[in-house]
CSV table of C-alpha atoms in Angstrom, one decimal:
chain,number,residue,atom,x,y,z
A,1260,MET,CA,-65.2,-7.1,-16.8
A,1261,THR,CA,-66.3,-6.2,-13.5
A,1262,PHE,CA,-67.4,-7.8,-10.2
A,1263,TYR,CA,-69.5,-6.6,-7.5
A,1264,GLU,CA,-69.0,-7.8,-4.0
A,1265,ASP,CA,-70.0,-5.9,-0.9
A,1266,ASP,CA,-70.7,-2.8,-3.0
A,1267,SER,CA,-67.2,-2.6,-3.6
A,1268,VAL,CA,-65.3,-2.9,-7.4
A,1269,VAL,CA,-63.3,-5.4,-8.2
A,1270,PRO,CA,-61.0,-4.8,-10.7
A,1271,GLU,CA,-59.7,-7.9,-13.0
A,1272,LEU,CA,-56.5,-10.0,-13.0
A,1273,ILE,CA,-55.6,-10.3,-16.1
A,1274,MET,CA,-52.5,-13.4,-16.6
A,1275,ARG,CA,-51.1,-14.8,-19.3
A,1276,MET,CA,-51.2,-18.9,-18.4
A,1277,GLU,CA,-48.5,-21.7,-20.9
A,1278,GLY,CA,-51.2,-22.5,-24.1
A,1279,ASP,CA,-54.0,-19.7,-23.2
A,1280,LYS,CA,-55.1,-18.0,-25.7
A,1281,ILE,CA,-55.9,-14.2,-24.7
A,1282,ASP,CA,-58.1,-11.9,-27.3
A,1283,ASP,CA,-56.7,-8.5,-25.8
A,1284,GLY,CA,-56.9,-6.9,-29.1
A,1285,ASP,CA,-52.6,-8.3,-30.4
A,1286,ASN,CA,-53.8,-12.2,-31.0
A,1287,SER,CA,-50.9,-13.5,-29.1
A,1288,GLU,CA,-50.7,-16.8,-27.5
A,1289,GLY,CA,-47.7,-15.9,-24.4
A,1290,ASP,CA,-45.9,-19.1,-22.8
A,1291,TYR,CA,-45.5,-17.2,-19.0
A,1292,VAL,CA,-47.1,-15.0,-17.1
A,1293,ASN,CA,-47.9,-11.9,-17.6
A,1294,LEU,CA,-49.1,-9.9,-14.9
A,1295,ARG,CA,-49.4,-5.9,-15.7
A,1296,ASP,CA,-50.8,-2.6,-14.0
A,1297,GLU,CA,-50.1,0.7,-15.1
A,1298,ASN,CA,-47.1,0.7,-12.4
A,1299,GLY,CA,-45.6,-1.4,-15.3
A,1300,ALA,CA,-43.7,1.4,-16.9
A,1301,GLY,CA,-42.7,2.8,-14.2
A,1302,GLU,CA,-40.7,0.4,-12.9
A,1303,ARG,CA,-39.0,-1.1,-15.5
A,1304,CYS,CA,-38.0,3.1,-16.6
A,1305,ASN,CA,-36.7,3.4,-12.7
A,1306,LEU,CA,-34.7,0.2,-13.3
A,1307,CYS,CA,-33.0,1.4,-16.8
A,1308,GLY,CA,-31.7,4.8,-15.2
A,1309,PHE,CA,-30.8,2.3,-12.2
A,1310,TYR,CA,-28.1,0.6,-14.7
A,1311,TRP,CA,-27.7,3.7,-15.9
A,1312,GLY,CA,-26.6,5.1,-13.1
A,1313,PHE,CA,-24.3,3.0,-12.0
A,1314,GLY,CA,-22.5,2.6,-14.8
A,1315,TRP,CA,-21.5,5.9,-15.0
A,1316,SER,CA,-20.3,5.7,-12.1
A,1317,VAL,CA,-18.1,2.8,-12.6
A,1318,LEU,CA,-17.0,4.2,-15.7
A,1319,TRP,CA,-15.8,8.4,-13.9
A,1320,TYR,CA,-14.4,5.9,-11.2
A,1321,TRP,CA,-11.4,4.5,-13.8
A,1322,VAL,CA,-11.9,7.6,-15.3
A,1323,LYS,CA,-10.6,9.2,-11.8
A,1324,MET,CA,-8.1,6.2,-11.4
A,1325,ALA,CA,-6.5,7.5,-15.0
A,1326,LEU,CA,-6.4,11.0,-14.5
A,1327,MET,CA,-4.3,10.3,-11.0
A,1328,PHE,CA,-2.2,7.9,-12.3
A,1329,THR,CA,-0.9,9.8,-14.7
A,1330,PHE,CA,-0.5,13.0,-12.9
A,1331,PHE,CA,1.7,10.6,-10.2
A,1332,GLY,CA,3.0,9.6,-12.6
A,1333,LEU,CA,4.1,13.5,-14.0
A,1334,LEU,CA,5.3,14.3,-11.4
A,1335,ALA,CA,7.8,10.9,-10.4
A,1336,ALA,CA,9.4,12.1,-14.4
A,1337,ALA,CA,9.7,15.1,-12.9
A,1338,CYS,CA,11.5,14.8,-9.9
A,1339,VAL,CA,13.9,12.1,-11.5
A,1340,MET,CA,15.0,14.4,-14.7
A,1341,TRP,CA,14.9,18.0,-12.6
A,1342,VAL,CA,14.6,17.9,-9.0
A,1343,GLY,CA,16.3,14.2,-8.1
A,1344,PRO,CA,20.2,15.7,-10.1
A,1345,PHE,CA,19.6,19.4,-8.5
A,1346,PHE,CA,18.9,18.0,-6.1
A,1347,MET,CA,22.5,15.7,-6.1
A,1348,ASP,CA,24.8,18.6,-7.4
A,1349,LYS,CA,23.8,21.0,-4.9
A,1350,GLU,CA,23.5,19.1,-2.0
A,1351,ILE,CA,24.1,15.9,-1.7
A,1352,ILE,CA,27.4,15.9,-3.5
A,1353,PRO,CA,28.5,18.9,-1.9
A,1354,ILE,CA,28.6,17.5,1.1
A,1355,ILE,CA,30.1,13.9,0.5
A,1356,ASN,CA,32.9,15.9,-1.5
A,1357,TRP,CA,34.0,18.0,1.5
A,1358,GLU,CA,33.6,14.8,4.0
A,1359,THR,CA,36.7,12.4,2.3
A,1360,ARG,CA,38.5,16.3,1.8
A,1361,THR,CA,38.6,16.9,4.8
A,1362,PHE,CA,38.2,13.9,7.4
A,1363,SER,CA,41.2,11.0,6.7
A,1364,THR,CA,39.8,8.1,6.2
A,1365,PRO,CA,40.2,5.7,10.0
A,1366,VAL,CA,38.0,9.6,11.3
A,1367,LEU,CA,35.6,9.0,7.7
A,1368,ALA,CA,35.1,5.0,9.2
A,1369,VAL,CA,33.9,6.1,11.9
A,1370,LEU,CA,31.6,8.7,10.9
A,1371,LEU,CA,29.4,6.5,8.5
A,1372,PHE,CA,29.8,4.1,11.5
A,1373,ALA,CA,28.0,5.7,13.7
A,1374,SER,CA,25.6,7.9,11.1
A,1375,VAL,CA,24.3,3.5,9.9
A,1376,ALA,CA,24.0,2.8,13.3
A,1377,LEU,CA,21.9,5.9,14.3
A,1378,PHE,CA,20.0,7.4,12.0
A,1379,PRO,CA,18.1,5.2,11.7
A,1380,ALA,CA,17.2,5.2,15.0
A,1381,LEU,CA,16.7,8.7,15.3
A,1382,LEU,CA,14.4,8.7,11.5
A,1383,LEU,CA,17.4,9.7,9.0
A,1384,PRO,CA,18.3,8.3,6.2
A,1385,SER,CA,21.7,6.3,6.1
A,1386,SER,CA,21.7,6.5,1.6
A,1387,PRO,CA,24.5,9.4,2.0
A,1388,SER,CA,26.9,7.3,4.4
A,1389,MET,CA,26.4,3.8,2.9
A,1390,TRP,CA,27.1,6.3,-0.7
A,1391,VAL,CA,30.4,7.8,1.1
A,1392,ALA,CA,31.7,4.7,2.5
A,1393,GLY,CA,30.8,2.9,-1.4
A,1394,MET,CA,33.6,5.7,-2.5
A,1395,THR,CA,35.8,5.7,-0.4
A,1396,PHE,CA,36.4,1.6,0.6
A,1397,GLY,CA,35.3,-0.2,-2.4
A,1398,TYR,CA,33.1,-3.2,-2.7
A,1399,GLY,CA,34.3,-5.4,0.3
A,1400,PHE,CA,35.2,-2.9,3.3
A,1401,GLY,CA,32.4,-0.8,2.5
A,1402,PHE,CA,30.2,-3.3,2.5
A,1403,LEU,CA,32.2,-4.6,6.4
A,1404,LEU,CA,31.8,-1.3,7.9
A,1405,ILE,CA,27.8,-0.7,6.8
A,1406,ILE,CA,26.2,-4.1,7.2
A,1407,THR,CA,28.0,-4.2,11.0
A,1408,ALA,CA,26.2,-0.2,11.6
A,1409,ALA,CA,23.6,-1.4,10.1
A,1410,ALA,CA,22.9,-4.8,12.3
A,1411,VAL,CA,23.3,-1.6,15.2
A,1412,GLY,CA,20.8,1.1,13.7
A,1413,VAL,CA,18.3,-1.9,13.5
A,1414,SER,CA,18.5,-3.2,17.0
A,1415,LEU,CA,18.6,0.5,18.4
A,1416,PRO,CA,14.4,0.8,17.6
A,1417,TYR,CA,13.6,-2.4,18.4
A,1418,LEU,CA,14.8,-1.8,22.0
A,1419,ILE,CA,13.6,2.2,22.1
A,1420,GLY,CA,10.1,0.6,20.6
A,1421,SER,CA,9.9,-1.6,23.4
A,1422,LEU,CA,9.8,1.6,25.5
A,1423,PHE,CA,6.8,2.7,24.1
A,1424,LEU,CA,4.7,-0.9,22.9
A,1425,ARG,CA,1.2,0.6,23.9
A,1426,LYS,CA,2.1,3.5,21.8
A,1427,ILE,CA,3.1,2.0,18.4
A,1428,GLN,CA,0.6,-1.1,19.4
A,1429,GLY,CA,-2.3,1.4,19.4
A,1430,TRP,CA,-1.2,2.8,16.1
A,1431,LEU,CA,-1.7,0.3,14.4
A,1432,ASP,CA,-5.2,-0.6,15.3
A,1433,ASN,CA,-5.7,3.0,13.6
A,1434,TYR,CA,-4.0,1.0,10.3
A,1435,PRO,CA,-5.8,-2.7,10.4
A,1436,LYS,CA,-5.2,-3.1,6.7
A,1437,ARG,CA,-1.6,-1.4,6.9
A,1438,ALA,CA,-1.2,-3.4,10.0
A,1439,ALA,CA,-2.1,-7.0,9.0
A,1440,ILE,CA,1.2,-8.2,6.8
A,1441,LEU,CA,3.6,-6.2,9.7
A,1442,ARG,CA,1.5,-9.2,12.3
A,1443,ALA,CA,2.0,-11.6,10.0
A,1444,ALA,CA,5.8,-11.3,10.5
A,1445,GLY,CA,5.3,-12.2,14.2
A,1446,GLU,CA,3.6,-15.8,14.1
A,1447,GLY,CA,4.1,-18.9,13.1
A,1448,ASN,CA,7.5,-20.3,14.5
A,1449,TRP,CA,11.8,-19.2,14.2
A,1450,PHE,CA,12.0,-19.3,10.6
A,1451,HIS,CA,8.3,-17.7,9.5
A,1452,GLN,CA,9.2,-15.2,11.3
A,1453,PHE,CA,13.0,-14.6,9.8
A,1454,ARG,CA,11.2,-14.9,6.5
A,1455,ALA,CA,8.3,-12.6,6.5
A,1456,VAL,CA,10.7,-10.0,8.0
A,1457,THR,CA,13.3,-11.0,5.3
A,1458,LEU,CA,10.4,-9.8,2.1
A,1459,ILE,CA,9.2,-6.9,5.0
A,1460,ARG,CA,12.9,-5.9,4.9
A,1461,ILE,CA,13.0,-5.9,0.2
A,1462,SER,CA,9.8,-4.4,0.0
A,1463,PRO,CA,9.7,-0.8,-0.3
A,1464,PHE,CA,7.5,-1.0,2.8
A,1465,PRO,CA,9.0,1.9,4.4
A,1466,TYR,CA,12.3,1.1,6.0
A,1467,ILE,CA,12.6,3.6,9.4
A,1468,LEU,CA,9.0,3.3,10.1
A,1469,TYR,CA,8.9,-1.1,10.4
A,1470,ASN,CA,12.3,-1.0,13.3
A,1471,TYR,CA,9.7,1.1,15.3
A,1472,CYS,CA,7.3,-1.6,14.4
A,1473,ALA,CA,8.5,-5.2,14.5
A,1474,VAL,CA,8.5,-5.3,18.5
A,1475,ALA,CA,4.4,-4.7,18.8
A,1476,THR,CA,4.0,-6.9,15.9
A,1477,HIS,CA,5.9,-9.9,18.9
A,1478,VAL,CA,8.3,-10.7,16.6
A,1479,LYS,CA,11.5,-12.2,17.6
A,1480,TYR,CA,14.8,-10.7,18.4
A,1481,GLY,CA,17.1,-13.0,17.3
A,1482,PRO,CA,14.8,-13.7,13.4
A,1483,TYR,CA,14.3,-9.9,13.1
A,1484,LEU,CA,18.3,-9.1,12.6
A,1485,LEU,CA,19.1,-12.1,11.1
A,1486,GLY,CA,15.7,-11.3,7.9
A,1487,SER,CA,17.1,-7.3,8.2
A,1488,MET,CA,19.7,-7.9,7.6
A,1489,VAL,CA,19.6,-10.0,4.3
A,1490,GLY,CA,16.8,-8.5,3.4
A,1491,MET,CA,19.1,-5.1,3.4
A,1492,VAL,CA,22.1,-6.6,1.4
A,1493,PRO,CA,20.8,-5.7,-1.7
A,1494,GLU,CA,20.3,-2.3,-0.9
A,1495,ILE,CA,23.7,-1.8,0.2
A,1496,PHE,CA,25.1,-3.5,-3.0
A,1497,VAL,CA,23.0,-0.6,-5.0
A,1498,SER,CA,24.3,2.3,-2.6
A,1499,ILE,CA,27.9,1.2,-3.0
A,1500,TYR,CA,27.6,0.7,-6.5
A,1501,THR,CA,25.5,4.2,-7.6
C-alpha cells in the first residue's frame, strides 16, 4: 500500500510483531520484528566479509609467529651445534691455555681479579676469566676470587652511572615497557629492593646493562650490591663448573 501526503509518495514499512500474521506469500508467523529494506542483503554480506577478513588476519598472524620462532630455533640450534664449539676450539680455549702457561699462579690471580672487576664497566664479558679461575683455583678459592671481584665489577658501573643519571633516565623513558621491571626494583623498602635486584640478576636480563641502569631506578647501593652478589651465585658456580 502507498500513502500520498503533500503530493509525495510515502512507501509502506512492513513490520512483523509477536502474534501478527502477515500474508506476504509465505504464510509465516513470526515472533520477532523484521525491518526489511532493499539494502539489508548488502549489509549482511559486508558483515560476513568483515568476519572473514578478521579471521584470516588472526590466522596469518599466528602463521608468521610460528615461522619466526622456527627460524630463531633453528638459528640457536646451529649456534649451539657448530658456531659455539668452533669459536671455543679456535679462540677461547687457546687463549685460556696461553694464560695458564704464561703467567704464574699469583700473577694469574691478580689478572683474573682485575678482568672480572673491570670488564663489566667496559661492557666486556667476564665469563672466560671465570672459567680460568675455576680451572686454576677450583671451587673454593676460585669462588672467593670471583665473588670479590664481581662486587667491584657491579659497583664501578653504579658509580659511573650516577654521573650520567639524566641520560640514562632519558634512555629508559624511550623504552617504558622494558624499563617497568627495572623501575620496580627502586620502589619499596630495603628488603623489597634487595629481592627485586636478586630476581633481575637471576633473570636473563643483560647483566652489563643493568649495572648502569640500576642507579637510574633509584635503588639504594646496599640492596643493589647484596642482591647482585646473591643473584650472581648460580652464574658463578656454572662458570666454574664449565
